[in-house]
CSV table of C-alpha atoms and ligand atoms in Angstrom, one decimal:
chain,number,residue,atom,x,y,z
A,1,UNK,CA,0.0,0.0,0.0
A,2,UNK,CA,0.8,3.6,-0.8
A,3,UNK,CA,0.4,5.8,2.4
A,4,UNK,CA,0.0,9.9,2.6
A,5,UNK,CA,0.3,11.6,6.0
A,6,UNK,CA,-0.9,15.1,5.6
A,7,UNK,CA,1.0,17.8,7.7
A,8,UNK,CA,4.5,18.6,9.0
A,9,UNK,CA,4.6,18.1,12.9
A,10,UNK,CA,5.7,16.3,15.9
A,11,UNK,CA,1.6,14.1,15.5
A,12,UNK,CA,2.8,13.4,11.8
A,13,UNK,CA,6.4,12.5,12.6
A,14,UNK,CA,5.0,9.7,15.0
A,15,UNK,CA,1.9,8.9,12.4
A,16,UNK,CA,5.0,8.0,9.5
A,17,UNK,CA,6.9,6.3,12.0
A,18,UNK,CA,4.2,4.1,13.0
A,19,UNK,CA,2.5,3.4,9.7
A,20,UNK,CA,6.2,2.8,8.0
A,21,UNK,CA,6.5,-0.1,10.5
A,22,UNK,CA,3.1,-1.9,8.9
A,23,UNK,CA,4.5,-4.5,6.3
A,24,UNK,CA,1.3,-4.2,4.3
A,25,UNK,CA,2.9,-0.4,3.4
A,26,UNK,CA,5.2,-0.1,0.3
A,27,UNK,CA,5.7,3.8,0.4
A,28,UNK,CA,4.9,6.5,3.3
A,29,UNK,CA,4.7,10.1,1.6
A,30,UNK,CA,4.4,13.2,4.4
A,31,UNK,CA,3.1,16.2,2.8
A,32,UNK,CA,4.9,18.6,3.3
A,33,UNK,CA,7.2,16.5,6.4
A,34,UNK,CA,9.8,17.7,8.4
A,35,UNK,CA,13.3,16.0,8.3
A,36,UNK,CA,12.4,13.5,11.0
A,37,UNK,CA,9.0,12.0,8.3
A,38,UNK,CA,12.1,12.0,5.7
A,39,UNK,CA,13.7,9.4,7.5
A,40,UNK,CA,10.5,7.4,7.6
A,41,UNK,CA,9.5,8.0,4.9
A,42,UNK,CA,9.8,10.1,1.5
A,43,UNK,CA,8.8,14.4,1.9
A,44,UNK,CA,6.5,15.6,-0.8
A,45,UNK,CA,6.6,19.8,-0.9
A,46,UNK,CA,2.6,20.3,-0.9
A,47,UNK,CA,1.6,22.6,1.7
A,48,UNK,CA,-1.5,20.9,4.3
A,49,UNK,CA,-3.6,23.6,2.9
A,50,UNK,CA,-3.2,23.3,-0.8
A,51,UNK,CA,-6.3,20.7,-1.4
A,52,UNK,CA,-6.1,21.0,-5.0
A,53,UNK,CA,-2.1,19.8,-5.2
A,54,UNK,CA,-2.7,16.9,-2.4
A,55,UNK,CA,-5.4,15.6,-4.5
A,56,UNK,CA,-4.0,16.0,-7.6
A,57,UNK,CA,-0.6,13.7,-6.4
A,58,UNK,CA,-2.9,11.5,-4.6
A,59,UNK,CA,-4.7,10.9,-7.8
A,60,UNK,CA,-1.3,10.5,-9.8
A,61,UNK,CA,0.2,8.2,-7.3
A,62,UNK,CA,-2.8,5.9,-7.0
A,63,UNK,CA,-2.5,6.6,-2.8
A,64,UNK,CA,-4.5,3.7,-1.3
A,65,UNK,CA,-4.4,5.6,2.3
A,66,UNK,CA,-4.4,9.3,3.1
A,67,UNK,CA,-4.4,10.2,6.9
A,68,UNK,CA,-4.7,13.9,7.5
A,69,UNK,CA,-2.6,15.5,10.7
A,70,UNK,CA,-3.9,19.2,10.9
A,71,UNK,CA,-7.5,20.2,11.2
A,72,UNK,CA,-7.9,23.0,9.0
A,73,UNK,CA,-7.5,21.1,6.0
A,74,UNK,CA,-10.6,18.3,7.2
A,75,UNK,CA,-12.5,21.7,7.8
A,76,UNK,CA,-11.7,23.3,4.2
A,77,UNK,CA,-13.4,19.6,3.0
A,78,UNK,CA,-10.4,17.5,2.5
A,79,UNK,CA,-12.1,14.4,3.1
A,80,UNK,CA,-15.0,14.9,0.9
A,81,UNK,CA,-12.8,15.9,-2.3
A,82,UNK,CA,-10.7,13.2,-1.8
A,83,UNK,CA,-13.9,11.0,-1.2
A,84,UNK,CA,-15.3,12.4,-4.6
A,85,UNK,CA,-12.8,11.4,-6.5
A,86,UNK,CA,-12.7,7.6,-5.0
A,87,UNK,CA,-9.5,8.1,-2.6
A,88,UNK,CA,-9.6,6.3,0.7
A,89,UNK,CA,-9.2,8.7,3.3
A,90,UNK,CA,-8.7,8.5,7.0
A,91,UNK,CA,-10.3,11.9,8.2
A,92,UNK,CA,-14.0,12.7,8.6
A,93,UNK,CA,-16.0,14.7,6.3
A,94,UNK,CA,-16.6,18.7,6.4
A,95,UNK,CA,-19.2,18.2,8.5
A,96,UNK,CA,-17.7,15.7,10.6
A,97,UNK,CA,-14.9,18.5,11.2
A,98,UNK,CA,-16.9,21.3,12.5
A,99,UNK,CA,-17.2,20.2,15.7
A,100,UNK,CA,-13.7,21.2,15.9
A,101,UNK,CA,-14.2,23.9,13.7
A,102,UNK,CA,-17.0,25.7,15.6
A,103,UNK,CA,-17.4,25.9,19.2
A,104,UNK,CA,-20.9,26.9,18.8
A,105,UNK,CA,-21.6,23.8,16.4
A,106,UNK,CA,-19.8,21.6,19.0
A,107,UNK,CA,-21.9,22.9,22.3
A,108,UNK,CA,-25.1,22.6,20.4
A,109,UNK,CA,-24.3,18.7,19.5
A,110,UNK,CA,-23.3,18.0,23.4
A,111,UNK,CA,-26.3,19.9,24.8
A,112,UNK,CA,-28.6,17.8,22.2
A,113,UNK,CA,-27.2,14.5,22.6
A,114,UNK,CA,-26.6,15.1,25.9
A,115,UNK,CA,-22.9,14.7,26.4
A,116,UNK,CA,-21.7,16.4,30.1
A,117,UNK,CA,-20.3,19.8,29.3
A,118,UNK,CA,-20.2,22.9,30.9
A,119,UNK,CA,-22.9,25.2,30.7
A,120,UNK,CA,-22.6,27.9,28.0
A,121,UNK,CA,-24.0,31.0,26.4
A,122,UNK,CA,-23.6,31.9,22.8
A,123,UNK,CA,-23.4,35.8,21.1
A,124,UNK,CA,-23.1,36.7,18.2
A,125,UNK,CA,-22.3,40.2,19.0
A,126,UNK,CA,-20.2,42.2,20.9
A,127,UNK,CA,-22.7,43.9,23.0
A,128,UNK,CA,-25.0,41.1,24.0
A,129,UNK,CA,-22.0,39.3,24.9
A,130,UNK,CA,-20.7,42.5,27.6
A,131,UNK,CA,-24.7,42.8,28.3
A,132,UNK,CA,-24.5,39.6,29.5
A,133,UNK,CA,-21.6,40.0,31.6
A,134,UNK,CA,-23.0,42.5,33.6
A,135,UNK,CA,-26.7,41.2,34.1
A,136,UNK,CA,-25.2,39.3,37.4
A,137,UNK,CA,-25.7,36.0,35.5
A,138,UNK,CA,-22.1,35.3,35.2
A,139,UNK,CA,-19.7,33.8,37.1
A,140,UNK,CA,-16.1,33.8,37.1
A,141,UNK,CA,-13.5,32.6,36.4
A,142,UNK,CA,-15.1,32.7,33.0
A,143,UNK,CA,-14.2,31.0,29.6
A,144,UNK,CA,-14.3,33.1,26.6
A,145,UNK,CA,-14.2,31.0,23.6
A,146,UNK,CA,-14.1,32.1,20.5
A,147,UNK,CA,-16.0,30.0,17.9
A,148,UNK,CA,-13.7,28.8,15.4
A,149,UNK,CA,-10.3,27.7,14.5
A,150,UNK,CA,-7.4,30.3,16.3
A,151,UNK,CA,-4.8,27.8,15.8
A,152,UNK,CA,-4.9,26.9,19.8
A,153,UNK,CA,-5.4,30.6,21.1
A,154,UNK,CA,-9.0,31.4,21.1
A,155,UNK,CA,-9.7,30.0,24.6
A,156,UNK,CA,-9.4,32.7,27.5
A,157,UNK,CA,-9.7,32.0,31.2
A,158,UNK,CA,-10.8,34.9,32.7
A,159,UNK,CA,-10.7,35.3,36.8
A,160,UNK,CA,-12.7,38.0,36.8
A,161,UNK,CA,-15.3,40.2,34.9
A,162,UNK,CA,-12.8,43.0,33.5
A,163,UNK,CA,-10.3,40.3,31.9
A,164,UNK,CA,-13.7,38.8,31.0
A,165,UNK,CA,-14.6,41.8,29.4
A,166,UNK,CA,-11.4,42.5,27.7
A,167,UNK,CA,-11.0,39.1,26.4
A,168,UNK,CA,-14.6,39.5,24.8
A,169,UNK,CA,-13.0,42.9,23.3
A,170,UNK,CA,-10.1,41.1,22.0
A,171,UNK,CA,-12.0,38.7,19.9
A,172,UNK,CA,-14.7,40.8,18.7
A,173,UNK,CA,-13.9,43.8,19.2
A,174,UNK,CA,-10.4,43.4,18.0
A,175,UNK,CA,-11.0,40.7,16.0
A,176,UNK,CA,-8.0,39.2,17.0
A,177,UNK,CA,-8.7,36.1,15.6
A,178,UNK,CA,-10.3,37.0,12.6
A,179,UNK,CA,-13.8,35.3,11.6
A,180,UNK,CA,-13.2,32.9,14.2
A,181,UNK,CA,-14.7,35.9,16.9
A,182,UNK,CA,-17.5,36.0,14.6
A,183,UNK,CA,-19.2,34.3,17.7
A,184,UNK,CA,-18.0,33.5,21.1
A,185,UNK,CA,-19.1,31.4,23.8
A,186,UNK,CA,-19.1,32.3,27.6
A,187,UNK,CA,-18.7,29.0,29.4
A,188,UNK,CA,-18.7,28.6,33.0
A,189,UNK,CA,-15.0,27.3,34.2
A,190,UNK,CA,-14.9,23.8,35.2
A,191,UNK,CA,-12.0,22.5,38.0
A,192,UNK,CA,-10.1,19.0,38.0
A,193,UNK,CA,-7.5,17.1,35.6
A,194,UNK,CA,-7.5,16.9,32.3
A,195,UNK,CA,-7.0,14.0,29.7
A,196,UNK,CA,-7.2,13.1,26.2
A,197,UNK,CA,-9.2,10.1,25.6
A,198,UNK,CA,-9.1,9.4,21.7
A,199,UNK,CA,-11.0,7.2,19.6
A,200,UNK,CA,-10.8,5.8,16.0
A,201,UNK,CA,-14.4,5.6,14.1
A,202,UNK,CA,-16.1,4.8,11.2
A,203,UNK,CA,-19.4,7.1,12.4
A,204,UNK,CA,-20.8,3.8,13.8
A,205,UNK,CA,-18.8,1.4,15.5
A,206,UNK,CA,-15.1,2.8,17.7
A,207,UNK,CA,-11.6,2.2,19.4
A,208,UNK,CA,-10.5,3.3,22.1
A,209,UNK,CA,-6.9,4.2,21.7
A,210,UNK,CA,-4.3,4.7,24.5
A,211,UNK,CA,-5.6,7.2,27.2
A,212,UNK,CA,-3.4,10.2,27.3
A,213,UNK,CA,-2.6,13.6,29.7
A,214,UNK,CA,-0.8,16.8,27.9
A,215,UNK,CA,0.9,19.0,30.1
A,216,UNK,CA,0.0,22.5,28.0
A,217,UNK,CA,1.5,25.5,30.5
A,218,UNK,CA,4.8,26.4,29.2
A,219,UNK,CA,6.6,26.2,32.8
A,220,UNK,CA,7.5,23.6,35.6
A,221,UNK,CA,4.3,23.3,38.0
A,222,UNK,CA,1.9,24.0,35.1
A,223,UNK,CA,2.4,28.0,35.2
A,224,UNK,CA,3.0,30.4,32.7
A,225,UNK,CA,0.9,30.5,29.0
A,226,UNK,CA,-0.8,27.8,27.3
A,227,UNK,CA,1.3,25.9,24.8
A,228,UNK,CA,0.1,23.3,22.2
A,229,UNK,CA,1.6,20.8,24.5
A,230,UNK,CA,5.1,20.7,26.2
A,231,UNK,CA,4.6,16.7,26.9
A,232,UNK,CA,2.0,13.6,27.8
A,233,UNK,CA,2.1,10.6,29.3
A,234,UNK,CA,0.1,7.8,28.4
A,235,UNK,CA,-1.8,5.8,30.3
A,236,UNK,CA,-3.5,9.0,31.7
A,237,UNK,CA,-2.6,8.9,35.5
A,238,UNK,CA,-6.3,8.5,37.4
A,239,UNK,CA,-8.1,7.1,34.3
A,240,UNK,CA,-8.6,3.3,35.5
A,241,UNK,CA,-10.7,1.1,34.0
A,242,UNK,CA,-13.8,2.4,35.7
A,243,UNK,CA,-13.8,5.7,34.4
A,244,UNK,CA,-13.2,4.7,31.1
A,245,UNK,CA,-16.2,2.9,31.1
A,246,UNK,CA,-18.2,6.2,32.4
A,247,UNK,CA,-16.3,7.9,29.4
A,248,UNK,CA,-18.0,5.1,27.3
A,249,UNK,CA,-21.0,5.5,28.4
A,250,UNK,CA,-21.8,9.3,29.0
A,251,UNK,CA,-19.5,11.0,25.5
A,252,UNK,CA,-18.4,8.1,23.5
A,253,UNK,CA,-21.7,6.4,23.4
A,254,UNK,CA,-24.2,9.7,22.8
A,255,UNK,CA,-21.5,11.1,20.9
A,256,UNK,CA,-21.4,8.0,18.2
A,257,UNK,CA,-25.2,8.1,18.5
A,258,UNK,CA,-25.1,11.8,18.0
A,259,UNK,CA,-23.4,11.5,14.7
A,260,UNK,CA,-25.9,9.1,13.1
A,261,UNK,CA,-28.5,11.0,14.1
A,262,UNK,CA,-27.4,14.1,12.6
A,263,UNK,CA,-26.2,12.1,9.7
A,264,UNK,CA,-23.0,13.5,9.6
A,265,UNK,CA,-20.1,11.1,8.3
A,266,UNK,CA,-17.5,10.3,10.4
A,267,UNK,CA,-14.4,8.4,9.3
A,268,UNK,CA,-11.4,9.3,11.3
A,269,UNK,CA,-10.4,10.3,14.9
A,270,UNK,CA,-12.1,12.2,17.8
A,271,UNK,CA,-9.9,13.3,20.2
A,272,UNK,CA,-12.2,14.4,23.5
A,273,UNK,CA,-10.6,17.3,25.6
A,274,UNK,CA,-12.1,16.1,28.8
A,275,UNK,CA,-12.2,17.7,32.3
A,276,UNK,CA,-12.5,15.4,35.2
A,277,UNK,CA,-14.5,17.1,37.5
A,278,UNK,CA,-16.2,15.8,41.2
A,279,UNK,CA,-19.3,15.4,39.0
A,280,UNK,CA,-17.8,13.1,37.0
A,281,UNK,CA,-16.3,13.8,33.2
A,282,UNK,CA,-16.9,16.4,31.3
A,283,UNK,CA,-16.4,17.5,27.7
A,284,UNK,CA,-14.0,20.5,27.1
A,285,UNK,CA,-13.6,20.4,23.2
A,286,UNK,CA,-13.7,17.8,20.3
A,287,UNK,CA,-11.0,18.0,17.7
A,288,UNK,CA,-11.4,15.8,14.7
A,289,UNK,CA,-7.6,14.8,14.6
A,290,UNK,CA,-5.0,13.5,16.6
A,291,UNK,CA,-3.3,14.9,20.1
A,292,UNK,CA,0.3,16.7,19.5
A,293,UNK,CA,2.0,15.3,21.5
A,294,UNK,CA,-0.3,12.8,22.8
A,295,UNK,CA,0.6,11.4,19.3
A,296,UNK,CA,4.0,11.1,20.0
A,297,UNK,CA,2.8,8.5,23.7
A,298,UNK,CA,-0.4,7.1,21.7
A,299,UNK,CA,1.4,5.4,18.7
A,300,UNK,CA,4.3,4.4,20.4
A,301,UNK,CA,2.1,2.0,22.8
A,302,UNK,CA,-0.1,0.2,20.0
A,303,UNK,CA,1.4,-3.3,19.7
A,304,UNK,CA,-0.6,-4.0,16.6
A,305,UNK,CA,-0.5,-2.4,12.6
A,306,UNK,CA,-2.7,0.4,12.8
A,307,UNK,CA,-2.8,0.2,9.1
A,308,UNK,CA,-5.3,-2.5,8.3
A,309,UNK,CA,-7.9,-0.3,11.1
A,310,UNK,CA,-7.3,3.1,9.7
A,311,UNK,CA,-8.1,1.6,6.1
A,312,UNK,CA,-11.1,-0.4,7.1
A,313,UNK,CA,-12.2,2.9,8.3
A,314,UNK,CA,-11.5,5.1,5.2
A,315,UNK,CA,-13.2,2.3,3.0
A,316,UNK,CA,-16.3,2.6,6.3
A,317,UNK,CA,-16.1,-0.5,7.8
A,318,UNK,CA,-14.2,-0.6,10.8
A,319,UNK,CA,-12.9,-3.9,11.5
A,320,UNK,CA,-9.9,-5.4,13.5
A,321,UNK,CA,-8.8,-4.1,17.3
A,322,UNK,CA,-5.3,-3.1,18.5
A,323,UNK,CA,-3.4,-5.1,21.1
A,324,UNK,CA,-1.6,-2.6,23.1
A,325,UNK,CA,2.0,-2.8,25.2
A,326,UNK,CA,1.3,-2.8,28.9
A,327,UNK,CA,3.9,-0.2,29.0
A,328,UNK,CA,4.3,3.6,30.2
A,329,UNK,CA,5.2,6.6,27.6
A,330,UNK,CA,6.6,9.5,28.4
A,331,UNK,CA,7.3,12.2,25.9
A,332,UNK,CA,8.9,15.4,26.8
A,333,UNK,CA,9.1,18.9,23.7
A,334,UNK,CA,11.9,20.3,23.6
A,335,UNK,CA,10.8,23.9,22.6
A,336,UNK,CA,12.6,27.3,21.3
A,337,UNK,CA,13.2,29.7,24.1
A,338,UNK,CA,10.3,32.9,23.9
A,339,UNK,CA,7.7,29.9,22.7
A,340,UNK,CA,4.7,30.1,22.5
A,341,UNK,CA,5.6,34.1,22.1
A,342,UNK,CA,8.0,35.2,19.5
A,343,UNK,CA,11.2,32.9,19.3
A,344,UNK,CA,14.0,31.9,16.8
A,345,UNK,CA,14.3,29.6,13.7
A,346,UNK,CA,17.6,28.6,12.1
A,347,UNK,CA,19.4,27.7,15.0
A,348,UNK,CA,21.6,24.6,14.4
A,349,UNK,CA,20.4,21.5,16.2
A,350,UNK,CA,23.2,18.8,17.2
A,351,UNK,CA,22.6,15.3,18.8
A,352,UNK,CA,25.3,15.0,20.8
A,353,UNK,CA,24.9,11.1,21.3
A,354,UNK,CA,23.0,8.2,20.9
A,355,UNK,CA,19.7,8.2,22.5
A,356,UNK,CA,19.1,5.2,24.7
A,357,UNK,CA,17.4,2.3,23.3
A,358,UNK,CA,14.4,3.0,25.2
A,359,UNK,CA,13.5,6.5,23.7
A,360,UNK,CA,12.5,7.6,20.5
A,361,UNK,CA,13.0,11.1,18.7
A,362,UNK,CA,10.5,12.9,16.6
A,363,UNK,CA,10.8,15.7,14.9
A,364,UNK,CA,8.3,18.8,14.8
A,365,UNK,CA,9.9,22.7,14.3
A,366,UNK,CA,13.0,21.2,12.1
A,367,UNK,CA,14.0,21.8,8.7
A,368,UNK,CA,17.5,20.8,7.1
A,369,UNK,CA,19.6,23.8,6.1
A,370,UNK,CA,22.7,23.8,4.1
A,371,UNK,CA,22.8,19.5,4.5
A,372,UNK,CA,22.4,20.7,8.7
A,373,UNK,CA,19.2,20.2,10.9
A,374,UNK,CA,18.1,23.6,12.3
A,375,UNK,CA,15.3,24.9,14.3
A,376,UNK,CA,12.1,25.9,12.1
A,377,UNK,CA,9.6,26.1,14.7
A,378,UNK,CA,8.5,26.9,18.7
A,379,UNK,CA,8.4,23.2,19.3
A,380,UNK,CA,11.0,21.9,18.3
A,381,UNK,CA,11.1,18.2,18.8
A,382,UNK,CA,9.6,15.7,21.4
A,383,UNK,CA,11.3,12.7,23.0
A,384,UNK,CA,9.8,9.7,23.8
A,385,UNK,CA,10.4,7.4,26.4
A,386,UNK,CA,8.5,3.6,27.1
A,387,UNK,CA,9.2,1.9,30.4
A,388,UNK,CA,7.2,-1.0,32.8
A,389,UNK,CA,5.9,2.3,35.1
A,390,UNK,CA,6.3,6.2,34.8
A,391,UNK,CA,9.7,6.3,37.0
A,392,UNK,CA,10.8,4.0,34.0
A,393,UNK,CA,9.6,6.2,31.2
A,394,UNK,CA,10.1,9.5,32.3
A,395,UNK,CA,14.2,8.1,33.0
A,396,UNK,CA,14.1,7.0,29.3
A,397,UNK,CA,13.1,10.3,28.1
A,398,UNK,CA,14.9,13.0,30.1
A,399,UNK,CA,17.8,10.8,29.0
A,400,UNK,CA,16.8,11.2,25.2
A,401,UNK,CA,16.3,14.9,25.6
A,402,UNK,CA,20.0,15.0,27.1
A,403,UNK,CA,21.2,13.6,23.5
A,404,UNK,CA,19.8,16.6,21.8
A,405,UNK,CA,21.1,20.2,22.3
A,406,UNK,CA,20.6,23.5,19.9
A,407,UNK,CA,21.1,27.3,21.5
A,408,UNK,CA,17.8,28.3,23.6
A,409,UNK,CA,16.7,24.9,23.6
A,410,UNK,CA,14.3,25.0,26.9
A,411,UNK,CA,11.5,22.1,28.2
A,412,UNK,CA,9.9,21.2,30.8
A,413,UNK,CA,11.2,19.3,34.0
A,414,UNK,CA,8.6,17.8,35.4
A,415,UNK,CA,6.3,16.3,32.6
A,416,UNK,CA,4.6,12.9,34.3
A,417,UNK,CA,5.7,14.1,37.6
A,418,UNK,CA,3.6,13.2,40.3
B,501,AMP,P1,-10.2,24.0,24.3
B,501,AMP,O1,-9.5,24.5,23.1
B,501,AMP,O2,-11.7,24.3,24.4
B,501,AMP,O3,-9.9,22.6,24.8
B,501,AMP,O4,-9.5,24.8,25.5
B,501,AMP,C1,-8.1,24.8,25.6
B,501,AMP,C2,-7.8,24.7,27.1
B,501,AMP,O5,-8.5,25.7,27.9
B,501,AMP,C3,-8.3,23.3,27.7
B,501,AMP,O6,-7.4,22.3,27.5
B,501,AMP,C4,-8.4,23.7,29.2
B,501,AMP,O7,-7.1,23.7,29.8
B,501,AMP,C5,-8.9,25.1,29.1
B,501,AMP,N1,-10.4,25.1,29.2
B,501,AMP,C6,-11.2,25.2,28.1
B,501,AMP,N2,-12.5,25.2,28.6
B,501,AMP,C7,-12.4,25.2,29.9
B,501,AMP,C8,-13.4,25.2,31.0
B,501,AMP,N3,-14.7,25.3,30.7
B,501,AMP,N4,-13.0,25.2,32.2
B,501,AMP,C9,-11.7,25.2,32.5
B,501,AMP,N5,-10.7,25.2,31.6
B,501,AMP,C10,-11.1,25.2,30.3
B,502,LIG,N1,-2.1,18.7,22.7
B,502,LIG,C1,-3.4,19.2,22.5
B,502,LIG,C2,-3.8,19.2,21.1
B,502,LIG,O1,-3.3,18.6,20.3
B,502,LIG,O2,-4.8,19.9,20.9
C-alpha cells in the first residue's frame, strides 16, 4: 500500500513512523514532512492547505491511504474531495470536522445529545456578549471561547469580569482572531485534571486508543501561557478502568449516537478534551484529529498495525482491534526559548549522542539547512520514552532529551511528575 500523511509536525512524525513499520505499506509520503518523516518515509513539498495539489498527487500516485494531521484542512473539506474522487481517506468529512471547527456547532451537538459539558451562552455580537456580563448571570472565572479555528489561542480563562470583558473585546472587538470571533461562547469554568481520551471511528462502531494527559502551561508546575503541549504521558494517571467505562457510556456512546443521528459522516479520529470534575467527566472540546504530543505517547504503545484499522475505516467498515503494550510513555518537547511568544528559527540542532534504546525522537519545528538540521519552529522536537511504570519512562526520556542540544533549547522538567 501507498500511504500519505498530511502535515509537517511532531503528531505526523509519529503517524510516519508508526505506519512505516506496517508491512502491508510499500511507500509512506508526508506532505509537506519535516526531516524527521524524511527518515520514515519520503517528503512531498505540498503545503497541508493546498487541497487542489494533495489531491491532484494523490490521484497520480494511486494513494491507497491518506491520513490527515492538521485540522484545518478536514475543515476546508479535505475528506470529501478526496472521497469524490474515490481516494480512501482517513479523516471525517466537512461536516464531521466542524465540531472542531465551531465551538458553537460543538456545544449545540453536546447539549442535544446530551454529552456532560459545561454550561454555556452563545453571542453573536459584541454587545449582548458585555450585556450579558454585567446582568449578574455570570460567574467567574469565566471561559471566553471564540467559535472557530485560532490555531490553539482562542480560549481565555478569565478570573474575573474585567479580563472577561477584555478578552470578549479582543476577539470581537479586535478581531484578533479573525472570523473565528464572529461568535463567542461564555462557558462557565470547570475544575479538575484533564485527559485526552481518543478514539478511531467509522461514524458507527469505535476504538478506544491509549488514554493520554498533555501538560499544556509552558513552565514547571503547570504555570505560565498555554502551549500546544510541552509533553503527555500515556496511560493517563487517574483514568482506570472504571472511568473509562463512564467515558464510554456518557460521550463516546451519545456522541457515536449523535453523529448518526445528525447524519453526519465520520471516518477518522475524535480526540475528546475532557475535564474530570467531582461530578464526573466532562467534555471540554472535540478536535477531529489526533493529540500533539499525545501522538508522540499514543502510537508508540499500540502493539498491533494500525494500518489495516485506519483503512477499514477510510473504506467505512471498521474492522480489527489493537493489542496494546502494557507499558508507560513519556514524551517530553523540547521547545525554542520565547515559545509560545515570539522565538528563533535557524538555529543549528546537534545530537550530541546516541539516545538510549528505550527513547524515541521525533521531529516537529526542524528543517535541514545547508545539508544541517536547524530549528524551524516553537516546538521543536519531542522525546519519547516507554518503560514498565512512569519512573521508567520518564528516565528514558529525560535521557533522550539530554542527546539533543541546539542554543535556547528550553523544556519542561517535570512532565509525568507526580
Ligand atoms: P479548548 O480548546 O476548548 O480545549 O480549550 C483549551 C484549554 O483551555 C483546555 O485544554 C483547558 O485547559 C482550558 N479550558 C477550556 N474550557 C475550559 C473550561 N470550561 N474550564 C476550565 N478550563 C477550560
Ligand atoms: N495537545 C493538545 C492538542 O493537540 O490539541
Amino acid at each position: 500500500m501507498k500511504v500519505l500523511v498530511v502535515g509537517s509536525g511532531g503528531r505526523e512524525h509519529a503517524l510516519c513512523w508508526k505506519i512505516a513499520l506496517s508491512d502491508q505499506v510499500s511507500r509512506v509520503f508526508c506532505a509537506p514532512g519535516n526531516p524527521g518523516t524524511a527518515q520514515v518515509g519520503e517528503n512531498v513539498p505540498i503545503d497541508a492547505g493546498d487541497l487542489d495539489a494533495l489531491l491532484a498527487f494523490a490521484l497520480e500516485n494511486a494513494i491507497d491511504l491518506t491520513v490527515v494531521g492538521p485540522e484545518q484542512p478536514l475543515v476546508n473539506g479535505l475528506g470529501d474531495r478526496f472521497r469524490a474522487e474515490g481516494l480512501a481517506v482517513f479523516g471525517p468529512s466537512q461536516a464531521g470536522a466542524m465540531l472542531e471547527g465551531s465551538k458553537v456547532f460543538a456545544k449545540e451537538f453536546m447539549f442535544r445529545h446530551g454529552i456532560p459539558t459545561a454550561a454555556s451562552h452563545t453571542f453573536d455580537n459584541r454587545e449582548d456578549a458585555l450585556s450579558f456580563l454585567s446582568s449578574g448571570d455570570a460567574q467567574v472565572p469565566l471561559v471566553v471561547k471564540a467559535d472557530g479555528l485560532a490555531a490553539g489561542k482562542g480560549v481565555l480563562i478569565c478570573e474575573d469580569l474585567e479580563s472577561a470583558e477584555s478578552a470578549i473585546e479582543t476577539v470581537m472587538g479586535e478581531r484578533a482572531f479573525g472570523e473565528a470571533g464572529d461568535q463567542v461562547v461564555l462557558e462557565d469554568f470547570l475544575s479538575g485534571v484533564e485527559a485526552s481520551i481518543h478514539i478511531i471511528t467509522d461514524g458507527k462502531s469505535y476504538v478506544i486508543l491509549p488514554t493520554a494527559k498533555d501538560h499544556k502551561k509552558i513552565f514547571d508546575g503547570e504555570k505560565g501561557p498555554n502551549t500546544g503541549g510541552m509533553g503527555a504521558v500515556s496511560p493517563a494517571p487517574g483514568v482506570d478502568h472504571s472511568l473509562l467505562s463512564t467515558i464510554e457510556s456518557e460521550i463516546i456512546r451519545p456522541f457515536i449516537r449523535g453523529l448518526q443521528q445528525d447524519g453526519i459522516e465520520f471516518q477518522g479520529t475524535v480526540f475528546f478534551g475532557l475535564m474530570l470534575t467531582e461530578n464526573g467527566p466532562s467534555v471540554l472540546e472535540f478536535n477531529v484529529r489526533f493529540g500533539d504530543p499525545e501522538s508522540q505517547v499514543i502510537f508508540p504503545r499500540i502493539e498491533s498495525d494500525i494500518v489495516p484499522v485506519l483503512a477499514s475505516i477510510a473504506a467505512g467498515n471498521l474492522s480489527g482491534s489493537l493489542a496494546l503494550r502494557d507499558e508507560v510513555a513519556v514524551t517530553v518537547v523540547g521547545a525554542s526559548v520565547g515559545y509560545p511568544g515570539a522565538y528563533k528559527k535557524g538555529v543549528p540542532i546537534e545530537i550530541t549522542r546516541d539516545l538510549p534504546n528505550s527513547a524515541t525522537l521525533f521531529q516537529a519545528g526542524t528543517k535541514t539547512a545547508d545539508g544541517k538540521l536547524v530549528t524551524a519552529g516553537g516546538r521543536v522536537f519531542a522525546v519519547t520514552g516507554m518503560g514498565q511504570n512512569v519512573e521508567d519512562a520518564r528516565t528514558a526520556a529525560y535521557d533522550g532529551i539530554g542527546c539533543v542540544r541546539f542554543d535556547g533549547m528550553v523544556y519542561r522538567t517535570d512532565i509525568a511528575k507526580g
